[in-house]
XYZ file of C-alpha atoms in Angstrom:
659
model
C 19.228 131.709 184.111
C 20.067 128.899 186.493
C 17.372 126.324 186.033
C 17.127 123.521 188.612
C 16.035 120.340 186.901
C 13.176 118.567 188.694
C 13.679 114.941 189.676
C 11.560 113.408 186.892
C 14.032 114.792 184.342
C 17.009 113.299 186.168
C 15.208 110.012 186.574
C 14.509 109.899 182.865
C 18.175 110.496 182.146
C 19.154 107.565 184.317
C 16.623 105.124 182.860
C 18.265 102.066 181.251
C 18.050 101.342 177.571
C 14.815 99.305 177.128
C 16.345 97.276 174.291
C 19.798 96.024 175.372
C 20.618 94.956 171.805
C 19.970 98.392 170.333
C 23.176 100.386 169.888
C 22.798 103.919 171.233
C 25.863 106.149 170.901
C 25.751 109.162 173.234
C 29.264 110.575 173.433
C 28.650 111.116 177.146
C 29.712 109.444 180.380
C 27.646 107.275 182.703
C 24.316 108.611 183.873
C 24.137 110.810 186.946
C 23.566 108.845 190.161
C 20.090 109.310 191.684
C 21.263 111.239 194.761
C 23.166 113.907 192.842
C 20.428 116.551 193.459
C 21.169 116.242 197.191
C 24.178 118.477 196.525
C 22.201 121.327 194.976
C 23.176 120.574 191.401
C 22.076 122.975 188.683
C 22.175 122.486 184.913
C 22.720 125.141 182.272
C 21.289 123.626 179.104
C 22.377 124.098 175.497
C 19.749 126.751 174.779
C 21.057 128.962 177.598
C 24.688 128.386 176.671
C 24.049 129.633 173.142
C 22.353 132.922 174.049
C 25.312 134.426 175.918
C 25.709 137.864 174.335
C 29.500 137.712 174.408
C 29.687 134.176 173.039
C 32.015 133.318 175.960
C 31.647 130.362 178.306
C 32.289 132.454 181.422
C 29.267 134.647 180.698
C 27.061 131.630 180.055
C 28.103 130.069 183.377
C 27.483 133.285 185.302
C 23.812 132.340 185.082
C 24.507 130.094 188.097
C 24.364 131.977 191.380
C 27.777 132.094 193.024
C 29.872 131.432 189.903
C 32.746 133.870 189.538
C 36.196 134.314 188.104
C 39.035 135.780 190.120
C 38.481 139.059 188.257
C 35.409 140.438 186.507
C 37.133 140.618 183.106
C 36.143 138.146 180.432
C 38.672 136.038 178.568
C 39.270 138.666 175.861
C 40.702 141.292 178.207
C 42.331 139.585 181.177
C 45.615 137.905 181.870
C 45.002 134.170 181.343
C 46.723 133.397 184.649
C 43.896 135.291 186.428
C 41.169 133.067 184.950
C 40.580 131.113 188.130
C 37.024 129.855 188.612
C 35.344 129.499 191.977
C 31.912 129.190 193.577
C 30.308 130.399 196.802
C 32.716 133.327 197.255
C 35.541 130.968 198.207
C 38.013 132.926 196.114
C 41.222 134.429 197.346
C 43.703 134.209 194.474
C 43.679 133.431 190.774
C 43.815 129.636 191.069
C 40.578 127.739 190.401
C 38.962 126.350 193.521
C 36.254 124.780 191.373
C 37.037 121.624 189.411
C 36.182 122.194 185.736
C 35.783 119.049 183.610
C 35.197 118.665 179.879
C 33.828 115.191 179.112
C 35.402 114.037 182.373
C 38.847 115.594 181.752
C 40.163 118.294 184.160
C 40.752 121.544 182.269
C 42.923 123.493 184.733
C 46.355 124.559 183.535
C 48.954 122.198 185.088
C 51.221 125.042 186.268
C 48.848 127.880 187.194
C 45.496 126.219 187.836
C 43.635 128.696 185.595
C 40.967 127.567 183.110
C 41.625 128.185 179.362
C 38.213 129.785 178.904
C 38.748 130.946 175.316
C 39.252 127.295 174.292
C 35.845 126.249 175.690
C 33.360 127.446 173.079
C 29.710 127.324 174.270
C 28.422 126.336 170.812
C 30.247 122.985 171.093
C 28.572 122.024 174.374
C 25.393 120.171 175.267
C 25.208 121.293 178.894
C 27.066 122.429 181.994
C 26.273 120.736 185.299
C 27.324 122.792 188.321
C 27.630 121.211 191.763
C 28.510 123.769 194.415
C 30.418 122.713 197.506
C 29.984 118.957 197.366
C 32.741 118.128 194.908
C 32.549 114.913 192.918
C 33.836 111.340 192.927
C 36.628 111.241 190.359
C 39.333 113.937 190.424
C 37.599 115.699 193.317
C 40.878 116.507 195.095
C 40.699 119.911 193.356
C 37.031 120.649 194.000
C 37.033 122.623 197.232
C 34.413 125.044 195.865
C 32.503 122.570 193.687
C 32.513 121.004 190.250
C 31.558 122.285 186.791
C 31.017 119.393 184.381
C 30.924 120.440 180.716
C 29.507 117.918 178.250
C 30.194 118.115 174.517
C 27.258 118.184 172.124
C 26.667 115.134 169.925
C 25.912 114.955 166.199
C 22.148 115.295 166.683
C 22.535 118.406 168.839
C 25.053 120.043 166.512
C 23.610 119.102 163.132
C 25.749 118.205 160.144
C 27.069 121.751 159.718
C 26.816 124.609 162.167
C 28.842 127.708 161.342
C 28.692 131.404 162.153
C 30.506 134.629 161.283
C 29.980 137.811 163.330
C 31.461 141.290 163.501
C 31.043 143.934 166.201
C 30.889 147.728 166.130
C 34.654 147.964 166.701
C 35.372 145.749 163.701
C 36.278 142.669 165.756
C 35.361 139.291 164.338
C 34.260 135.866 165.525
C 34.294 132.825 163.247
C 33.080 129.467 164.484
C 32.041 126.166 162.972
C 31.411 122.478 163.593
C 31.067 119.610 161.153
C 29.456 116.543 162.728
C 28.784 113.650 160.317
C 27.360 110.357 161.527
C 29.721 107.512 160.673
C 28.356 103.986 161.011
C 27.576 103.301 164.673
C 29.048 106.584 165.791
C 29.899 110.125 164.787
C 32.772 112.585 164.456
C 32.960 116.290 165.254
C 35.454 118.655 163.657
C 35.333 122.092 165.264
C 37.138 125.394 165.088
C 36.852 128.962 166.281
C 38.839 132.163 165.641
C 38.357 135.417 167.559
C 40.352 138.565 166.913
C 40.072 142.295 167.334
C 41.702 145.547 168.380
C 39.839 145.345 171.696
C 38.518 148.086 173.925
C 40.238 150.451 176.325
C 40.707 148.721 179.671
C 42.501 151.821 180.993
C 40.168 154.653 182.074
C 40.613 157.779 179.954
C 42.091 159.829 182.816
C 44.825 157.204 183.424
C 45.975 156.696 179.846
C 49.506 157.615 178.856
C 51.668 157.499 175.747
C 52.160 153.735 176.079
C 48.500 152.902 176.781
C 46.824 150.681 174.193
C 43.584 148.820 173.671
C 43.231 145.221 174.843
C 44.017 143.582 171.507
C 43.280 139.850 171.271
C 43.754 137.048 168.748
C 42.744 133.511 169.694
C 41.874 130.262 167.973
C 40.924 126.747 168.978
C 40.348 123.565 167.013
C 39.385 120.037 167.863
C 38.546 116.599 166.544
C 36.289 114.276 168.493
C 35.203 110.781 167.560
C 32.658 108.472 169.189
C 32.121 104.855 168.157
C 30.254 101.822 169.466
C 32.530 98.839 170.100
C 29.645 96.616 171.210
C 25.977 97.143 172.008
C 26.886 98.590 175.418
C 30.534 99.721 175.168
C 31.440 103.056 173.631
C 34.825 104.545 172.724
C 35.338 108.321 172.823
C 38.500 110.056 171.624
C 39.385 113.738 171.529
C 42.339 115.854 170.383
C 42.390 119.619 170.595
C 44.719 122.579 170.249
C 44.382 126.265 171.093
C 46.303 129.517 171.233
C 45.324 132.865 172.729
C 47.397 136.060 172.502
C 46.500 139.365 174.127
C 47.956 142.806 174.785
C 46.965 144.264 178.136
C 47.112 147.939 179.079
C 50.532 148.932 177.658
C 52.238 148.560 174.301
C 54.496 145.522 174.542
C 52.614 144.011 177.490
C 51.884 140.883 175.511
C 50.557 137.750 177.139
C 49.303 134.464 175.799
C 48.687 130.784 176.313
C 48.644 127.707 174.118
C 47.910 124.041 174.532
C 47.423 120.637 172.989
C 45.154 118.077 174.646
C 44.350 114.446 173.956
C 42.049 112.030 175.774
C 40.648 108.536 175.377
C 37.528 107.320 177.162
C 35.797 103.946 177.318
C 32.244 103.847 178.676
C 30.388 100.623 179.395
C 26.652 100.656 180.035
C 26.056 96.939 180.483
C 25.354 95.031 183.680
C 28.779 95.999 185.031
C 28.976 99.691 184.146
C 32.359 101.378 183.889
C 33.986 104.650 182.841
C 37.720 104.513 182.019
C 39.578 107.655 180.986
C 43.161 108.741 180.226
C 44.379 112.172 179.139
C 47.535 114.124 178.334
C 47.953 117.901 178.192
C 50.798 120.090 176.952
C 50.464 123.747 177.895
C 52.518 126.934 177.663
C 52.176 130.548 178.792
C 54.095 133.759 178.171
C 53.816 137.215 179.696
C 55.779 140.466 179.351
C 55.507 142.892 182.256
C 55.825 146.588 181.373
C 56.605 149.215 184.014
C 53.763 151.692 184.509
C 56.255 154.487 185.175
C 59.055 153.932 182.627
C 57.002 151.880 180.121
C 60.014 149.574 179.772
C 59.956 145.796 180.274
C 60.725 144.555 183.793
C 60.122 140.815 183.381
C 59.687 138.644 180.312
C 58.126 135.341 181.274
C 58.907 134.002 177.846
C 57.799 130.415 178.402
C 56.029 128.289 180.979
C 56.026 124.757 179.562
C 53.916 122.353 181.583
C 52.481 118.877 181.218
C 49.350 117.468 182.758
C 48.476 113.803 182.715
C 45.807 111.732 184.383
C 43.616 108.680 184.336
C 40.640 107.207 186.145
C 38.526 104.116 186.168
C 35.143 103.897 187.821
C 33.134 100.689 188.124
C 29.476 100.346 189.102
C 28.813 96.722 190.096
C 25.278 95.285 189.783
C 24.181 95.423 193.426
C 20.423 95.649 192.918
C 17.994 98.284 191.738
C 17.941 100.059 195.125
C 21.672 100.806 195.045
C 24.067 102.609 192.736
C 27.573 101.758 193.959
C 30.587 103.616 192.529
C 34.127 102.324 193.054
C 37.036 104.132 191.491
C 40.642 105.244 191.387
C 42.118 108.326 189.724
C 45.579 109.785 189.186
C 46.716 113.293 188.258
C 50.171 114.720 187.657
C 51.261 118.299 186.921
C 54.807 119.146 185.927
C 55.995 122.572 184.828
C 58.481 125.393 185.103
C 58.628 129.089 184.378
C 61.445 130.519 182.253
C 61.874 134.262 182.806
C 64.233 137.058 181.869
C 64.586 139.979 184.268
C 65.304 143.555 183.156
C 66.909 146.633 184.691
C 66.131 149.995 183.060
C 64.771 148.115 180.050
C 67.939 146.036 179.549
C 68.030 142.321 180.261
C 69.843 141.677 183.541
C 69.364 138.021 184.404
C 67.322 134.849 184.205
C 64.991 132.950 186.531
C 63.700 129.390 186.571
C 61.139 127.919 188.965
C 58.892 124.879 189.023
C 58.298 121.337 190.223
C 55.974 118.349 190.081
C 52.677 117.797 191.918
C 50.655 114.600 191.847
C 47.733 112.849 193.528
C 46.397 109.293 193.503
C 42.876 108.933 194.855
C 40.638 106.007 195.751
C 36.912 106.544 196.189
C 33.716 104.668 196.958
C 30.169 106.000 197.000
C 26.745 104.425 197.290
C 23.272 105.832 196.565
C 20.512 103.899 198.325
C 16.887 104.428 197.330
C 14.343 103.613 200.041
C 10.894 104.511 198.770
C 10.742 108.329 198.521
C 14.152 108.734 200.173
C 17.559 108.548 198.494
C 20.576 108.361 200.802
C 24.135 108.818 199.626
C 27.531 108.450 201.271
C 31.041 108.397 199.871
C 34.658 108.607 200.928
C 38.031 109.298 199.300
C 41.628 108.641 200.255
C 44.230 110.726 198.394
C 47.980 110.236 198.313
C 49.484 113.620 197.399
C 53.070 114.603 196.712
C 55.209 117.647 195.867
C 58.693 117.020 194.502
C 61.518 118.536 192.469
C 60.577 122.031 193.600
C 63.206 124.605 192.672
C 64.007 128.279 192.153
C 67.133 129.449 190.358
C 68.333 132.923 189.392
C 71.421 133.595 187.269
C 73.159 136.678 185.961
C 74.016 137.312 182.327
C 77.265 135.374 182.723
C 75.286 132.304 183.778
C 76.489 132.442 187.386
C 73.820 131.450 189.882
C 72.821 134.228 192.277
C 70.201 132.005 193.884
C 69.822 128.238 193.650
C 67.148 126.726 195.880
C 65.953 123.139 195.972
C 62.950 122.370 198.119
C 62.424 119.085 199.986
C 59.918 116.593 198.650
C 56.668 116.349 200.597
C 53.916 113.744 200.557
C 51.088 112.424 202.646
C 47.626 110.893 202.831
C 44.377 112.831 203.163
C 40.860 111.552 203.622
C 37.600 113.220 202.684
C 33.924 112.334 202.627
C 30.541 113.442 201.438
C 27.040 112.335 202.283
C 23.503 113.513 201.886
C 19.819 112.766 201.627
C 17.160 113.558 199.045
C 13.533 113.269 200.156
C 10.665 113.361 197.666
C 8.290 114.781 200.240
C 5.485 115.171 197.688
C 5.191 114.959 193.930
C 5.980 118.671 193.889
C 8.501 119.099 196.706
C 11.989 117.670 197.172
C 14.015 118.281 200.319
C 17.772 117.819 200.418
C 20.701 118.040 202.806
C 24.400 117.275 202.483
C 27.751 117.509 204.267
C 31.211 117.116 202.774
C 34.952 117.676 202.976
C 37.697 117.896 200.354
C 41.231 119.124 199.690
C 43.285 121.088 197.155
C 47.022 121.055 196.641
C 48.819 124.364 196.094
C 49.629 124.852 192.424
C 53.175 125.047 191.103
C 52.544 128.741 190.499
C 51.524 129.378 194.110
C 54.484 127.420 195.463
C 57.332 128.642 193.310
C 56.560 131.676 191.088
C 56.403 135.314 192.162
C 54.912 138.016 189.937
C 54.423 141.774 189.727
C 51.250 143.624 188.758
C 52.273 147.247 189.193
C 52.722 148.489 191.818
C 52.246 145.222 193.765
C 54.677 142.281 193.848
C 53.151 138.977 194.983
C 55.669 136.491 196.318
C 55.550 132.704 195.989
C 55.718 130.462 199.063
C 57.147 126.921 198.872
C 55.966 126.274 202.455
C 52.263 126.340 201.511
C 50.148 123.432 202.764
C 47.005 121.842 201.322
C 43.659 123.572 201.591
C 40.809 121.603 203.164
C 37.090 122.172 202.676
C 34.501 121.333 205.315
C 30.874 122.244 204.730
C 27.192 121.443 204.928
C 24.017 122.671 203.257
C 20.282 122.142 203.012
C 17.598 123.173 200.595
C 14.495 122.397 198.593
C 13.200 122.185 195.020
C 9.504 123.083 194.808
C 7.266 122.816 191.758
C 4.027 124.495 192.889
C 2.623 124.863 189.362
C 3.282 123.186 186.023
C 6.340 124.805 184.456
C 7.370 126.614 187.656
C 10.372 125.507 189.743
C 11.642 127.302 192.838
C 14.867 126.265 194.528
C 16.785 127.513 197.559
C 19.920 126.370 199.361
C 21.409 127.559 202.642
C 25.050 126.651 203.171
C 28.001 126.979 205.508
C 31.370 126.199 203.886
C 34.869 126.854 205.125
C 38.260 126.362 203.540
C 40.831 125.658 206.221
C 44.451 126.699 205.559
C 43.113 128.732 202.632
C 45.765 130.158 200.321
C 45.407 133.922 199.956
C 47.468 136.872 198.727
C 48.360 138.455 202.075
C 49.504 142.086 202.289
C 53.019 142.485 203.746
C 53.509 146.184 203.013
C 52.359 148.825 200.519
C 54.013 147.125 197.537
C 54.347 143.491 198.631
C 52.001 140.577 199.080
C 52.757 136.920 199.668
C 50.773 133.763 199.162
C 50.106 132.396 202.633
C 47.878 129.874 204.331
C 45.368 131.723 206.474
C 43.522 129.954 209.267
C 40.339 129.636 207.228
C 37.906 131.347 204.887
C 34.305 130.861 205.977
C 31.435 131.381 203.581
C 27.813 131.283 204.720
C 24.855 132.219 202.623
C 21.760 131.470 200.624
C 21.360 130.661 196.925
C 18.045 130.800 195.131
C 16.852 130.095 191.625
C 13.565 130.114 189.766
C 12.365 129.054 186.343
C 8.989 129.503 184.690
C 8.071 127.993 181.340
C 5.080 129.633 179.633
C 4.801 127.926 176.292
C 7.580 129.341 174.152
C 8.606 131.855 176.833
C 11.032 131.006 179.633
C 11.773 133.220 182.624
C 14.732 132.180 184.735
C 16.794 133.752 187.449
C 19.228 133.153 190.259
C 20.510 135.093 193.245
C 23.140 134.474 195.886
C 23.891 136.214 199.159
C 27.193 135.249 200.746
C 28.672 136.369 204.047
C 32.325 135.418 203.597
C 35.156 136.301 205.964
C 38.768 135.411 206.673
C 39.462 133.955 210.112
C 43.027 134.726 211.199
C 43.249 135.761 214.866
C 45.800 138.495 215.468
C 46.106 139.472 211.792
C 44.955 142.757 210.257
C 42.631 140.966 207.855
C 40.893 138.875 210.520
C 37.131 139.135 210.034
C 37.400 140.943 206.699
C 35.916 139.742 203.462
C 38.275 137.783 201.165
C 39.526 139.693 198.143
C 37.404 139.551 194.986
C 34.283 138.214 196.760
C 30.928 140.019 196.468
C 28.100 139.610 198.952
C 25.413 139.798 196.282
C 25.242 138.337 192.793
C 22.158 137.888 190.630
C 21.170 137.045 187.077
C 17.803 136.964 185.289
C 16.955 135.953 181.726
C 13.767 136.274 179.730
C 13.834 134.130 176.575
C 11.409 133.474 173.746
C 12.143 130.457 171.563
C 9.212 129.509 169.309
C 11.421 127.151 167.260
C 15.015 125.960 166.921
C 15.669 128.795 164.480
C 14.025 131.630 166.412
C 15.350 133.022 169.702
C 15.142 136.293 171.612
C 16.698 136.754 175.055
C 17.448 139.525 177.537
C 19.802 138.966 180.483
C 20.163 141.300 183.453
C 23.197 140.643 185.643
C 24.283 142.250 188.918
C 27.467 141.813 190.928
C 27.942 143.514 194.256
C 30.787 145.466 195.823
C 34.121 143.621 195.917
C 37.576 144.491 197.172
C 40.840 144.072 195.285
C 42.879 143.308 198.394
C 42.669 141.434 201.682
C 42.571 144.658 203.750
C 39.532 146.067 201.906
C 41.300 149.290 200.913
C 40.650 149.141 197.147
C 36.996 148.856 196.190
C 35.466 147.455 193.012
C 32.024 149.100 192.939
C 28.842 147.132 192.306
C 27.798 146.886 188.668
C 24.640 145.946 186.759
C 24.688 145.052 183.077
C 22.067 144.246 180.455
C 22.729 141.870 177.533
C 20.589 140.872 174.556
C 20.560 138.060 172.007
C 18.442 137.599 168.886
C 18.334 134.833 166.300
C 16.047 135.369 163.293
C 15.657 132.859 160.426
C 16.341 134.108 156.926
C 16.098 132.002 153.781
C 17.062 128.339 153.675
C 19.675 127.390 156.314
C 20.731 130.988 156.982
C 19.985 132.700 160.285
C 20.593 136.313 161.324
C 22.312 136.641 164.721
C 22.347 139.880 166.727
C 24.044 140.279 170.103
C 24.409 143.196 172.493
C 26.806 143.280 175.450
C 26.419 145.763 178.306
C 23.719 147.714 176.492
C 23.579 150.430 179.179
C 27.379 150.943 178.889
C 27.905 150.393 182.606
C 31.453 151.048 183.849
C 32.639 147.780 185.388
C 35.865 148.143 187.385
C 37.811 144.897 187.091
C 41.032 145.863 188.905
C 41.978 148.550 191.413
C 45.600 148.286 192.470
C 47.114 151.306 194.183
C 44.579 153.527 192.418
C 45.492 152.104 189.006
C 42.294 150.732 187.488
C 41.149 148.466 184.688
C 37.595 148.441 183.356
C 35.541 145.755 181.650
C 33.641 145.392 178.399
C 31.820 148.553 177.266
C 28.633 148.506 175.173
C 29.348 146.193 172.242
C 26.998 145.317 169.370
C 27.421 142.223 167.195
C 25.770 141.131 163.939
C 26.347 138.114 161.752
C 25.074 135.049 159.961
C 24.717 131.479 161.157
C 24.326 128.471 158.868
C 22.717 125.334 160.243
C 22.386 122.271 158.036
C 20.758 119.198 159.493
């Protein structure tokens, strides 16, 4: 399901409070500006988020055409560093090219750029707003493929107590709960989730050896969020959270994991001078043990990757008349981190490696939406000051003597970007839209300074990488021919210049390099039909993506990990808040593991199911089915060594919902 919200819904969201003295606590940011639909925005609502059969945020978001991770694995059976999120087939490596925000805070890991998906539980969210291509105002220096804005659910949406306990047919468990009491002129939310299990076989049966094991996982997350009214139109929001996720992938001893602690403070003013001020701090870590596929002995132990992310923004919307919504803002982001690794020879520790640095950006932006009768025009610009400093790589032997000690020069500069568009309410049933935009993304610390091996391929870092730059345009329509029916389509042409890709050097070596550009052209469509208590929704994307690099072997080929076709369709019946039945059919087309298109990941189609049936009192029976047809989904194909995704998995459990 990828339902496009018609304009009347967005207009209702933006309507001012009719009684300025009434205190309304929302726990959300400022309302969406009126021209936002010009950028083809789609919203995944709370109902759709909660019927994902896996209970994972990545599956819920795959309802939006063009959403993808670097690999097809979900967050129970993939290396966290591969959890990059992108849109419109603008992938290329494991770093996120889409900006993912939770209540305005960027979620990407400061060192790697991956998204900690297991820490983003769908049951805690009110909605996900996906803007493909156009980026956003604040923090948009990382949004070359678009923006995914996650909004936490408030006390009314959650209820006083919402808890669930489920078990699957392999004996794996999922425990989740929220407690959301209303406190004076505000509310608090205490939340927690714990997932654990022996996992499934990611290694095909014919490739298993004595050291092969299931993809065991054990993860938890917890958070405390408070929202309070300071005055009738000023609201304070505070959040602290912690998470940890440990997994074993493919071989015994190949343990990997991530952890983090986040804190943020947000002040939202909805008076005559509207403002949104935000500050956040993140502490993250990652560990990974690499096991040889031939000797089954450790080759590298990345025992720690401590990193710190910090940022702030302030956006002001001056009162410039009812025809205009003017946004003026400044934002700052900093990422500092290093990798601490031990190298091995024949299973015995042989040396140590350290690599890392500091990246930062300061951005200034201005944007205005101008309503002229049935037409809404929008234009905005950003100026970003970026810097890379303290970059280093050091290798030492067991005696502590440096065998390599590199210090890289500091780099900095200014970059400008823009976006603009038009939304035309041609009739009461038809909206036309068009937009053009540009943006940039800094290389991550991981891309610049850290090499890694995924047998039999070693991917080298590259401290000479330059910033990526997006340039694109699109046009489309939202048509409501009948009550309850919405049809949307968008044609687009996006290109990422100086795109960072894993480029093949030889049979066992790749290196992160800037290629001339990755161009992605295509069409996205979505449809939704509401028939009383039944909703039918679907989305499809066709993308013709290619790498442009004259003289190179990969010139004209499709970027790695990018399908031409992706589609999703959901049929849901929800007669009440306590009843729900849903079926989701999902298809992803042929992809290639590498830039030379030598290792194919075949197309795959899966069927999921979700059922929620009320029992007595506050108790509800929950049934979920993943990949009911037991489709074999190849998630990695490296030198003939394959990984496969989630097999047929059946869940059953109880949910308690007290209002």
